[in-house]
Coordinates of C-alpha atoms in Angstrom, one line a residue:
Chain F
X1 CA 0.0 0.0 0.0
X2 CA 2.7 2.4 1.1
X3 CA 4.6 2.1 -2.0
X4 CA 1.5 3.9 -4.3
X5 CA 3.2 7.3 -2.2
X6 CA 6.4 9.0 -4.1
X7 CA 9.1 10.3 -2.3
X8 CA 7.5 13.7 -2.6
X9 CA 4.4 12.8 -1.4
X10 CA 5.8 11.8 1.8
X11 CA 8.1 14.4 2.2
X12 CA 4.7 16.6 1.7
X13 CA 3.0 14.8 4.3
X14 CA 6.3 14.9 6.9
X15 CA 6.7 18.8 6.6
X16 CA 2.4 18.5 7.1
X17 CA 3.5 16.8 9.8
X18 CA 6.2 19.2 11.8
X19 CA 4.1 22.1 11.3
X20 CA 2.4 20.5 14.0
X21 CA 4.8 20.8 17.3
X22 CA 3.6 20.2 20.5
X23 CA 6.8 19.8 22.6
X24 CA 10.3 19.2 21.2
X25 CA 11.0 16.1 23.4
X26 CA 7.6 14.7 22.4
X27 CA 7.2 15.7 18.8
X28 CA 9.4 13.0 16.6
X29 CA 6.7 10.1 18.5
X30 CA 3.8 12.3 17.9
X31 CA 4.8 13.7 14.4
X32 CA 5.6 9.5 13.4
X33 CA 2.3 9.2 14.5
X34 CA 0.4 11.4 12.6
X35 CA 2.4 10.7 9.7
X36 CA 1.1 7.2 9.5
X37 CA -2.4 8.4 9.6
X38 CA -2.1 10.8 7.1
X39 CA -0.3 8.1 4.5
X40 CA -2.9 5.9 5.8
X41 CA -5.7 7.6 4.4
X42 CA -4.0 8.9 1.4
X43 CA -3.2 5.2 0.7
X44 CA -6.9 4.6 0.9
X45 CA -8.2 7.3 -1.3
X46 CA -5.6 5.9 -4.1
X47 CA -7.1 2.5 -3.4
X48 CA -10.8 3.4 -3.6
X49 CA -11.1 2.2 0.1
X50 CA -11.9 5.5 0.8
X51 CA -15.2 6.9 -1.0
X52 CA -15.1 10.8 -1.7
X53 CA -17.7 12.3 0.5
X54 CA -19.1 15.6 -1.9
X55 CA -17.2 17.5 1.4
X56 CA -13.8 15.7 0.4
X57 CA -14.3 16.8 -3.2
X58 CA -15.2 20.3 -2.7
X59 CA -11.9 20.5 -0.3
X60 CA -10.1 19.0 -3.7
X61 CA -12.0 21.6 -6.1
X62 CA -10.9 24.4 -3.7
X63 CA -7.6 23.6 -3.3
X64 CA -7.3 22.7 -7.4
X65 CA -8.2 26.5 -8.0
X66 CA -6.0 27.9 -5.9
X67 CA -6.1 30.7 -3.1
X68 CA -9.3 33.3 -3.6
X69 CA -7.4 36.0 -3.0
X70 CA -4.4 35.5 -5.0
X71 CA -7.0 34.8 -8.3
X72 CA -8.7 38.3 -7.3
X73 CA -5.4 40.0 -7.8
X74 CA -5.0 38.1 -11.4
X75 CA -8.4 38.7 -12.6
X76 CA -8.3 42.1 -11.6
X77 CA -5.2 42.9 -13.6
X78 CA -7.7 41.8 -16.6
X79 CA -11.3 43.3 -16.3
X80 CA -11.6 46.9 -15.5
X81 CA -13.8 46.7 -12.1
X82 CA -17.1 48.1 -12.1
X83 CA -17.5 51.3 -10.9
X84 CA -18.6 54.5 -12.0
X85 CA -15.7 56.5 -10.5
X86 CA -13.2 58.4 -13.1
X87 CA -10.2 59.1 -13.4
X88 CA -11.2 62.5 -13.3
X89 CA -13.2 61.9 -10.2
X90 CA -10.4 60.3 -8.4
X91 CA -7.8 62.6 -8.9
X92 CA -10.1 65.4 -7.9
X93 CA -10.8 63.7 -4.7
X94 CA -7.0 62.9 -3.9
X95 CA -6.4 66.4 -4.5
X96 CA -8.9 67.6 -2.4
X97 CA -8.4 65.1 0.7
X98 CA -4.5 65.7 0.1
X99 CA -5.1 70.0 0.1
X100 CA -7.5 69.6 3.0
X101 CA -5.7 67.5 5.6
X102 CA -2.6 69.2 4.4
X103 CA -4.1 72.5 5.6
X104 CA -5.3 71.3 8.8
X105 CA -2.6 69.5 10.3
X106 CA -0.4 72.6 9.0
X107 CA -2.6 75.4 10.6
X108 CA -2.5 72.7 13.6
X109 CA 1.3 72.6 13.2
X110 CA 1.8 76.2 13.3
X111 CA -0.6 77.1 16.0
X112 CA 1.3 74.4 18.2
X113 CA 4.3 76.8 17.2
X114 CA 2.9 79.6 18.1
X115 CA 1.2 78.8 21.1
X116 CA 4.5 77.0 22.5
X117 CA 7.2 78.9 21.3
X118 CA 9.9 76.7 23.6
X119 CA 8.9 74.0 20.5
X120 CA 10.6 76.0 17.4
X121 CA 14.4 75.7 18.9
X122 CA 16.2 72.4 19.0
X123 CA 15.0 71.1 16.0
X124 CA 11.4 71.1 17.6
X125 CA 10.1 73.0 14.3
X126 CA 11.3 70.4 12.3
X127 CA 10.0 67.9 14.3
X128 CA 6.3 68.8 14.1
X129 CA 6.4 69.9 10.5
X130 CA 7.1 66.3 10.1
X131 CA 5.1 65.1 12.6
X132 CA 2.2 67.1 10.8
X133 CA 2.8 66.0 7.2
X134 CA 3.5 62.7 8.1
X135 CA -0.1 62.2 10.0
X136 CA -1.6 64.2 7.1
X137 CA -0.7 61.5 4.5
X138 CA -1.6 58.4 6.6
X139 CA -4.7 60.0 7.7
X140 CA -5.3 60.8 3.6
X141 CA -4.6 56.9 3.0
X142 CA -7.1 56.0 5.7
X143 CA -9.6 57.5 5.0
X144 CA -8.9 56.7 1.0
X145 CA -8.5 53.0 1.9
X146 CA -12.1 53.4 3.8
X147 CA -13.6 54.8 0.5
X148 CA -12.0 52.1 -1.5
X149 CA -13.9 49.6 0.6
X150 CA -17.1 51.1 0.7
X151 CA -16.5 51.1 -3.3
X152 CA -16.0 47.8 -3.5
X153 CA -19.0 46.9 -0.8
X154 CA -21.3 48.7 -3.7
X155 CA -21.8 52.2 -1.8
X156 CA -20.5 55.7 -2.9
X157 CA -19.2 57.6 -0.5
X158 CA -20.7 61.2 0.0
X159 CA -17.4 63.1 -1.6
X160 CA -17.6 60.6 -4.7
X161 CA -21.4 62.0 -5.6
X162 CA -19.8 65.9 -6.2
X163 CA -18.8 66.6 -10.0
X164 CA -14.6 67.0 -10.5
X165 CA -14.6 70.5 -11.5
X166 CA -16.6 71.6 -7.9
X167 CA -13.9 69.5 -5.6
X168 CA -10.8 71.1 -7.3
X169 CA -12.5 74.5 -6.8
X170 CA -13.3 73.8 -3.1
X171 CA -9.9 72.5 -2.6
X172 CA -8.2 75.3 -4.5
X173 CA -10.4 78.0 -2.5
X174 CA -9.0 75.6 1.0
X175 CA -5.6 75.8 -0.5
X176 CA -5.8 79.6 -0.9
X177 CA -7.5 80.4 2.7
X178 CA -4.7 78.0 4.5
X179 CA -2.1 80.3 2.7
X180 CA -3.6 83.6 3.7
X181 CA -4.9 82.4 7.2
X182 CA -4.2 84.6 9.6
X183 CA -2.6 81.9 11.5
X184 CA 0.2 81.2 8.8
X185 CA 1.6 84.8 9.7
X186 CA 1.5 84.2 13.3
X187 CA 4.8 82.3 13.1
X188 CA 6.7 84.3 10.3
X189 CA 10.3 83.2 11.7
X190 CA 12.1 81.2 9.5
X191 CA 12.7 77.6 10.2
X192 CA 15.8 77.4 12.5
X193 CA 18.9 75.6 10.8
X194 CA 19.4 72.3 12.2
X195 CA 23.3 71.1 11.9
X196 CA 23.8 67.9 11.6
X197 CA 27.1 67.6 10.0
X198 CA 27.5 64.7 7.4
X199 CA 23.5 63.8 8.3
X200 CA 22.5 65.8 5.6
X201 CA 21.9 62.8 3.1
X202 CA 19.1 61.5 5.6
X203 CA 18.0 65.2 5.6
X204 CA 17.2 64.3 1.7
X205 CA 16.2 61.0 1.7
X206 CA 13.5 62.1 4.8
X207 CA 12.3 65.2 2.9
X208 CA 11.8 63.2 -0.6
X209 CA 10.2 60.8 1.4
X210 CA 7.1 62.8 1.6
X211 CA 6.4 63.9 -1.6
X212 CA 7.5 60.2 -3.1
X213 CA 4.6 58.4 0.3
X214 CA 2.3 61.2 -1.2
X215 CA 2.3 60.0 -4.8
X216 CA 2.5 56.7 -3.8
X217 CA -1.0 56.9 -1.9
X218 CA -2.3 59.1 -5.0
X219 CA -1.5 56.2 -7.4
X220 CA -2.9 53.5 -5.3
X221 CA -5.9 55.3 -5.3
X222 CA -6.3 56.1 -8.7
X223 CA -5.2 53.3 -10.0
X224 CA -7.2 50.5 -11.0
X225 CA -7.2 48.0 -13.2
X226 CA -6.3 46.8 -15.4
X227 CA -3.4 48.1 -14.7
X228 CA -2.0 51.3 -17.4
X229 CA 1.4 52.7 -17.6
X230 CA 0.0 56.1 -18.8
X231 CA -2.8 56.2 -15.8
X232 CA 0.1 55.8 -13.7
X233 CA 2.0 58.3 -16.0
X234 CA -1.2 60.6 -15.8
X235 CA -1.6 60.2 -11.7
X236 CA 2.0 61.1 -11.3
X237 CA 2.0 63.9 -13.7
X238 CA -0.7 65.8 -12.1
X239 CA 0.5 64.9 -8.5
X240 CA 4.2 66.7 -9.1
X241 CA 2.5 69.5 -11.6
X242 CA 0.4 70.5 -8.6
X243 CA 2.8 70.3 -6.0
X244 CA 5.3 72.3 -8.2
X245 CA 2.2 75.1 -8.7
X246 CA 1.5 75.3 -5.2
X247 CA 5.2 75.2 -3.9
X248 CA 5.7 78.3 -6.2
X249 CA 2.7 79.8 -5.2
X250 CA 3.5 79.5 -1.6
X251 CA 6.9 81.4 -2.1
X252 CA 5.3 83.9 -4.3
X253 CA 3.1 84.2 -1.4
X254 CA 5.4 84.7 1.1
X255 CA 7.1 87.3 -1.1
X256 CA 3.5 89.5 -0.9
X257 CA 3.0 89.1 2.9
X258 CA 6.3 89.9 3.6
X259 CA 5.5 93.0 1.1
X260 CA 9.0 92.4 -1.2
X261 CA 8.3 91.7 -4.3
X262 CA 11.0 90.0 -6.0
X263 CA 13.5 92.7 -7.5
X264 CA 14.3 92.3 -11.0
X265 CA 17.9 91.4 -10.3
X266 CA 16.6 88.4 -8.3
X267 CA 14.2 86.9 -10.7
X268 CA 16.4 84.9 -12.3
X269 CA 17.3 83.1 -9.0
X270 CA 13.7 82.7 -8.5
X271 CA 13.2 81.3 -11.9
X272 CA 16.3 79.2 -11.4
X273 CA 14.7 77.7 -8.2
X274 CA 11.3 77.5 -9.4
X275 CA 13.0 75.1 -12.1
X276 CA 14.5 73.3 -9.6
X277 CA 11.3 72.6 -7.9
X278 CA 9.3 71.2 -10.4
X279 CA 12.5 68.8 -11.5
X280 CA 12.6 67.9 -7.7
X281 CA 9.0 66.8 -7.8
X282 CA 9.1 65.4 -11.3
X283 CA 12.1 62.8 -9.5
X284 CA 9.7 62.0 -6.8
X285 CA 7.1 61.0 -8.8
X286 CA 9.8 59.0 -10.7
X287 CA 10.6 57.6 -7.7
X288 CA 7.0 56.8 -6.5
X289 CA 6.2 55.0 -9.7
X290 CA 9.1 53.1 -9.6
X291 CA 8.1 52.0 -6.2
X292 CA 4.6 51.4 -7.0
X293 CA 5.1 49.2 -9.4
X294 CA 7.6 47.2 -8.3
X295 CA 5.4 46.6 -5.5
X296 CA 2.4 45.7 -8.1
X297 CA 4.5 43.8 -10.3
X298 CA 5.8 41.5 -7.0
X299 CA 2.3 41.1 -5.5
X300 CA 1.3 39.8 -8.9
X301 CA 3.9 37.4 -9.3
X302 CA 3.5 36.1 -5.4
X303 CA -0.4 35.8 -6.7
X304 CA 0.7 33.6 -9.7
X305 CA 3.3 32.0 -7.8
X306 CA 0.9 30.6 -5.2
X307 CA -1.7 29.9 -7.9
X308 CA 0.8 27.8 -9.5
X309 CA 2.0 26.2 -6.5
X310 CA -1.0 24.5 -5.9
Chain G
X1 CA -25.2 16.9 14.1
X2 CA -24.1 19.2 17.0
X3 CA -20.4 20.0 17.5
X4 CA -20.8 20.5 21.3
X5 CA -22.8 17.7 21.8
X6 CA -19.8 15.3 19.6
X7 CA -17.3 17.3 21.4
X8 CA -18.5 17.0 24.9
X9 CA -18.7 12.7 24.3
X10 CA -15.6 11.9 22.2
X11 CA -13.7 10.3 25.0
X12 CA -16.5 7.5 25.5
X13 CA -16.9 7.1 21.6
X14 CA -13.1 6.1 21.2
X15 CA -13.7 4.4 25.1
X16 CA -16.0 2.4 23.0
X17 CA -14.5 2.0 20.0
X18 CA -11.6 0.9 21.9
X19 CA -13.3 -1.6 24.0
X20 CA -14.5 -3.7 21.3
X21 CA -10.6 -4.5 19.9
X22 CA -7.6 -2.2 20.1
X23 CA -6.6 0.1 17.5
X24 CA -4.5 3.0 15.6
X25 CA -5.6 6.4 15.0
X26 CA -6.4 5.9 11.4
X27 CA -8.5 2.6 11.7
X28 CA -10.1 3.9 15.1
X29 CA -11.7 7.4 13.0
X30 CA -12.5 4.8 10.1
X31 CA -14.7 2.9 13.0
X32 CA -16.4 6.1 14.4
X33 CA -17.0 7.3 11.1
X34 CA -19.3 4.0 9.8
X35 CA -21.0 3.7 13.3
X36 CA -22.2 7.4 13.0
X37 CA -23.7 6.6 10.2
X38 CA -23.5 9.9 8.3
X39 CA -24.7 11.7 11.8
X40 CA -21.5 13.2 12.1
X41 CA -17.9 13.5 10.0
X42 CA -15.1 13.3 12.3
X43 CA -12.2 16.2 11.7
X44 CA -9.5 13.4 12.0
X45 CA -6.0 15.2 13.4
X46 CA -8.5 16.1 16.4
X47 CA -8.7 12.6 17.8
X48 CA -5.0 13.2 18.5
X49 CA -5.6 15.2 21.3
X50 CA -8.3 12.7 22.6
X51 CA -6.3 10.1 22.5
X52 CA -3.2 11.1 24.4
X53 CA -5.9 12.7 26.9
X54 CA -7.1 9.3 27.7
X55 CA -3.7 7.8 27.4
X56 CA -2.3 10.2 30.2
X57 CA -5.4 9.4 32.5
X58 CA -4.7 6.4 31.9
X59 CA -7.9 5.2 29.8
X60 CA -6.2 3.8 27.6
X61 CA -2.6 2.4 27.3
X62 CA -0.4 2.3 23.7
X63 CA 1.9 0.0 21.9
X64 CA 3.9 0.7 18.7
X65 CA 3.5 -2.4 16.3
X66 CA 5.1 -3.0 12.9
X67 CA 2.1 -3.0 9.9
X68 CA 2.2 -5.0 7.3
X69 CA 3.9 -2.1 5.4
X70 CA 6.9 -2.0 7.3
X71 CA 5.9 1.2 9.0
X72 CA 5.3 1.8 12.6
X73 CA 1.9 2.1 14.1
X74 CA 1.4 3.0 17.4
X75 CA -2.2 0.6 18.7
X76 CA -4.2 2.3 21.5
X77 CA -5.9 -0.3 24.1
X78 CA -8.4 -0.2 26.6
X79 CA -7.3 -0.5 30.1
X80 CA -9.7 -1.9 33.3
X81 CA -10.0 2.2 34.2
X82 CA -11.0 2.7 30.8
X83 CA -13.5 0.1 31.0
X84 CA -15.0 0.9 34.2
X85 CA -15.1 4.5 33.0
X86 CA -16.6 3.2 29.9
X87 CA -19.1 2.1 32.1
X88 CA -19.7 4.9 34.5
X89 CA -19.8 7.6 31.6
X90 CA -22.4 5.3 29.5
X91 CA -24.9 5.4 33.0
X92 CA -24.5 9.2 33.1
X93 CA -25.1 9.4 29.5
X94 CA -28.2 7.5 29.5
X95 CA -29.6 9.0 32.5
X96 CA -29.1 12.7 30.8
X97 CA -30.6 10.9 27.8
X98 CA -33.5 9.5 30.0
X99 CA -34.0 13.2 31.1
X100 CA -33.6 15.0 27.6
X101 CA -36.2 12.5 26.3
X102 CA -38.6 13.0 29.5
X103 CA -38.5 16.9 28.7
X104 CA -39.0 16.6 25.3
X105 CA -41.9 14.5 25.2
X106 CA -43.1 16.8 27.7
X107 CA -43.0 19.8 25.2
X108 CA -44.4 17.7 22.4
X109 CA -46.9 16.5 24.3

């Protein structure tokens, strides 16, 4: 009877087998035990001893197809998912969760400042600007991730019922007041220099981090499938164009509340760094859709991978 | 079938099982499976822990015996404790049954 098993078979069955440990002095009797069991009963299915109960061959059927989840994730990379939300419609609801929980965890940030002034020295500022955008963009991918799943449950959350055009405009109008707040001028010293020597590569790799997290959460969120290089090409595009608009906009701002207008021998500097700005923000989103979909591409294969395991 | 109601009497179904002729885990699930009858499918790696309950309250007692296929298989048998707990736990069980039947008829009736 036992020789109907391969070698493979029974080395399937033994690692079966360890996965079950009970107690290391106990476990080579136990594990011989249930070893024989399980050969037992595979012997008799092979033999016909056994009959297949309907249970039995539903267990078979369901482990033939392979893992639920894993086939989700391939079939999705195929059929577009059914859902009424655009492009159009997502991007203008990244923009405006992004814009508002940006402006409230800034003006948060700043009236922390203000109110504790002890906070600003000692790299303090730093630490709640970053304390601020960081909570802004996991907030943002909470409650994005929350949206996705009432999507996919069949409901439409409230923000996904307004038309495109009217969330960019609220959003813009949000980005506007959070610039000209009265709170933004309350703290109107620069940030205090922070030294730290050769640190300054983790300076740069902490500050790209950001933008490149921001994108990322942008992308997952707009992107469904199946899966398009230009949507991803689109998402990013729009992400760094904006960020670049309102960086510029935010110095040009700070410029007119500070009342000095850029002299004419300086706007070449300005230019010069506005350039720099929007090649800075092009890189991240480089950077974020190289991330992304490396992380797509390996989830995919770890999907087929297990399918084909089985 | 109930799961609590197999669950709560698996120790007297293998007690039984057992007292009839000693066995392995295999054959001893293959037993309980044709006297249920299709009342209940046993999940088999859970008579494991049955088993080696009774064995260490000394129920039941075990051997390892060479099969016909060369392998190992380790025969569970009855002991007198096991028997007269056989015997003990079949009373209970039929008084609880006399009781669940007395109540029931009572309702129906």
């Amino acid at each position: 009877m036992d020789d109907k098993l391969s070698p493979a078979t029974r080395e399937e069955i033994q690692a079966l087998c360890r996965k079950i440990s009970v107690a290391h002095h106990l476990d080579a009797e136990i594990q011989e035990e249930l070893h024989g069991h399980m050969e037992d009963k595979l012997a008799a299915y092979l033999d016909g001893e056994e009959a297949l109960s309907e249970q039995d061959a539903f267990i078979l059927v369901r482990e033939h197809f392979g893992d639920p989840a894993a086939l989700k994730r391939l079939l999705q990379d195929v059929h577009v998912h059914e859902t009424h939300v655009s492009l159009a419609l997502r991007l203008a609801v990244a923009f405006a969760v992004t814009t508002g929980l940006h402006a409230l965890f800034g003006i948060a940030a700043r009236a922390f400042l203000h109110v504790w002034p002890a906070a600003r020295g000692m790299g303090g500022f730093q630490a709640v600007v970053a304390l601020a955008a960081t909570t802004a963009i996991v907030v943002s991918w909470l409650l994005l991730w929350r949206w996705q799943r009432g999507l996919a449950a069949g409901r439409t959350p409230w923000l996904l019922t307004r038309r495109p055009v009217y969330l960019v405009g609220v959003a813009a109008l949000v980005w506007l007041l959070q610039s000209l707040a009265p709170i933004s001028v309350l703290f109107d010293g620069s940030a205090p220099m922070l030294d730290l020597g050769n640190a300054w590569l983790i300076i740069v790799a902490a500050i790209t981090a950001w933008p490149v997290l921001q994108c990322i959460v942008w992308l997952w969120w707009c992107d469904r499938p199946p899966r398009r290089a230009r949507t991803a090409g689109a998402v990013a595009g729009v992400w760094a164009l904006w960020m670049w608009l309102s960086s510029s906009l935010g110095i040009l701002g700070g410029c007119l509340r500070a009342g000095a207008l850029p002299a004419a021998a300086s706007l070449p500097m300005l230019a010069q760094s506005v350039a720099m700005m929007l090649g800075y923000f092009a890189l991240c989103a480089a950077i974020a859709c190289g991330l992304y979909a490396a992380a797509s591409y390996a989830a995919t294969g770890l999907a087929r991978a297990s399918i084909a395991r089985r | 079938m109930n799961k609590e109601l197999v669950g709560a009497s698996t120790g007297l179904l293998v007690l039984g099982i057992l007292a009839r002729s000693a066995s392995y885990g295999y054959e001893i699930v293959k037993r309980l499976n044709a006297e249920a009858e299709g009342l209940f499918l046993w999940q088999e790696g859970t008579l494991y822990p049955v088993l080696h309950k009774l064995e260490k309250a000394g129920l039941v007692r075990t051997q390892w015996q060479d099969a016909d296929t060369g392998r190992r298989r380790k025969y569970y048998y009855i002991t007198a404790e096991g028997r007269e707990a056989l015997t003990e736990r079949t009373e209970e069980w039929n008084a609880f049954n006399q009781m669940v039947l007395r109540l029931g008829e009572v309702r129906n009736g």
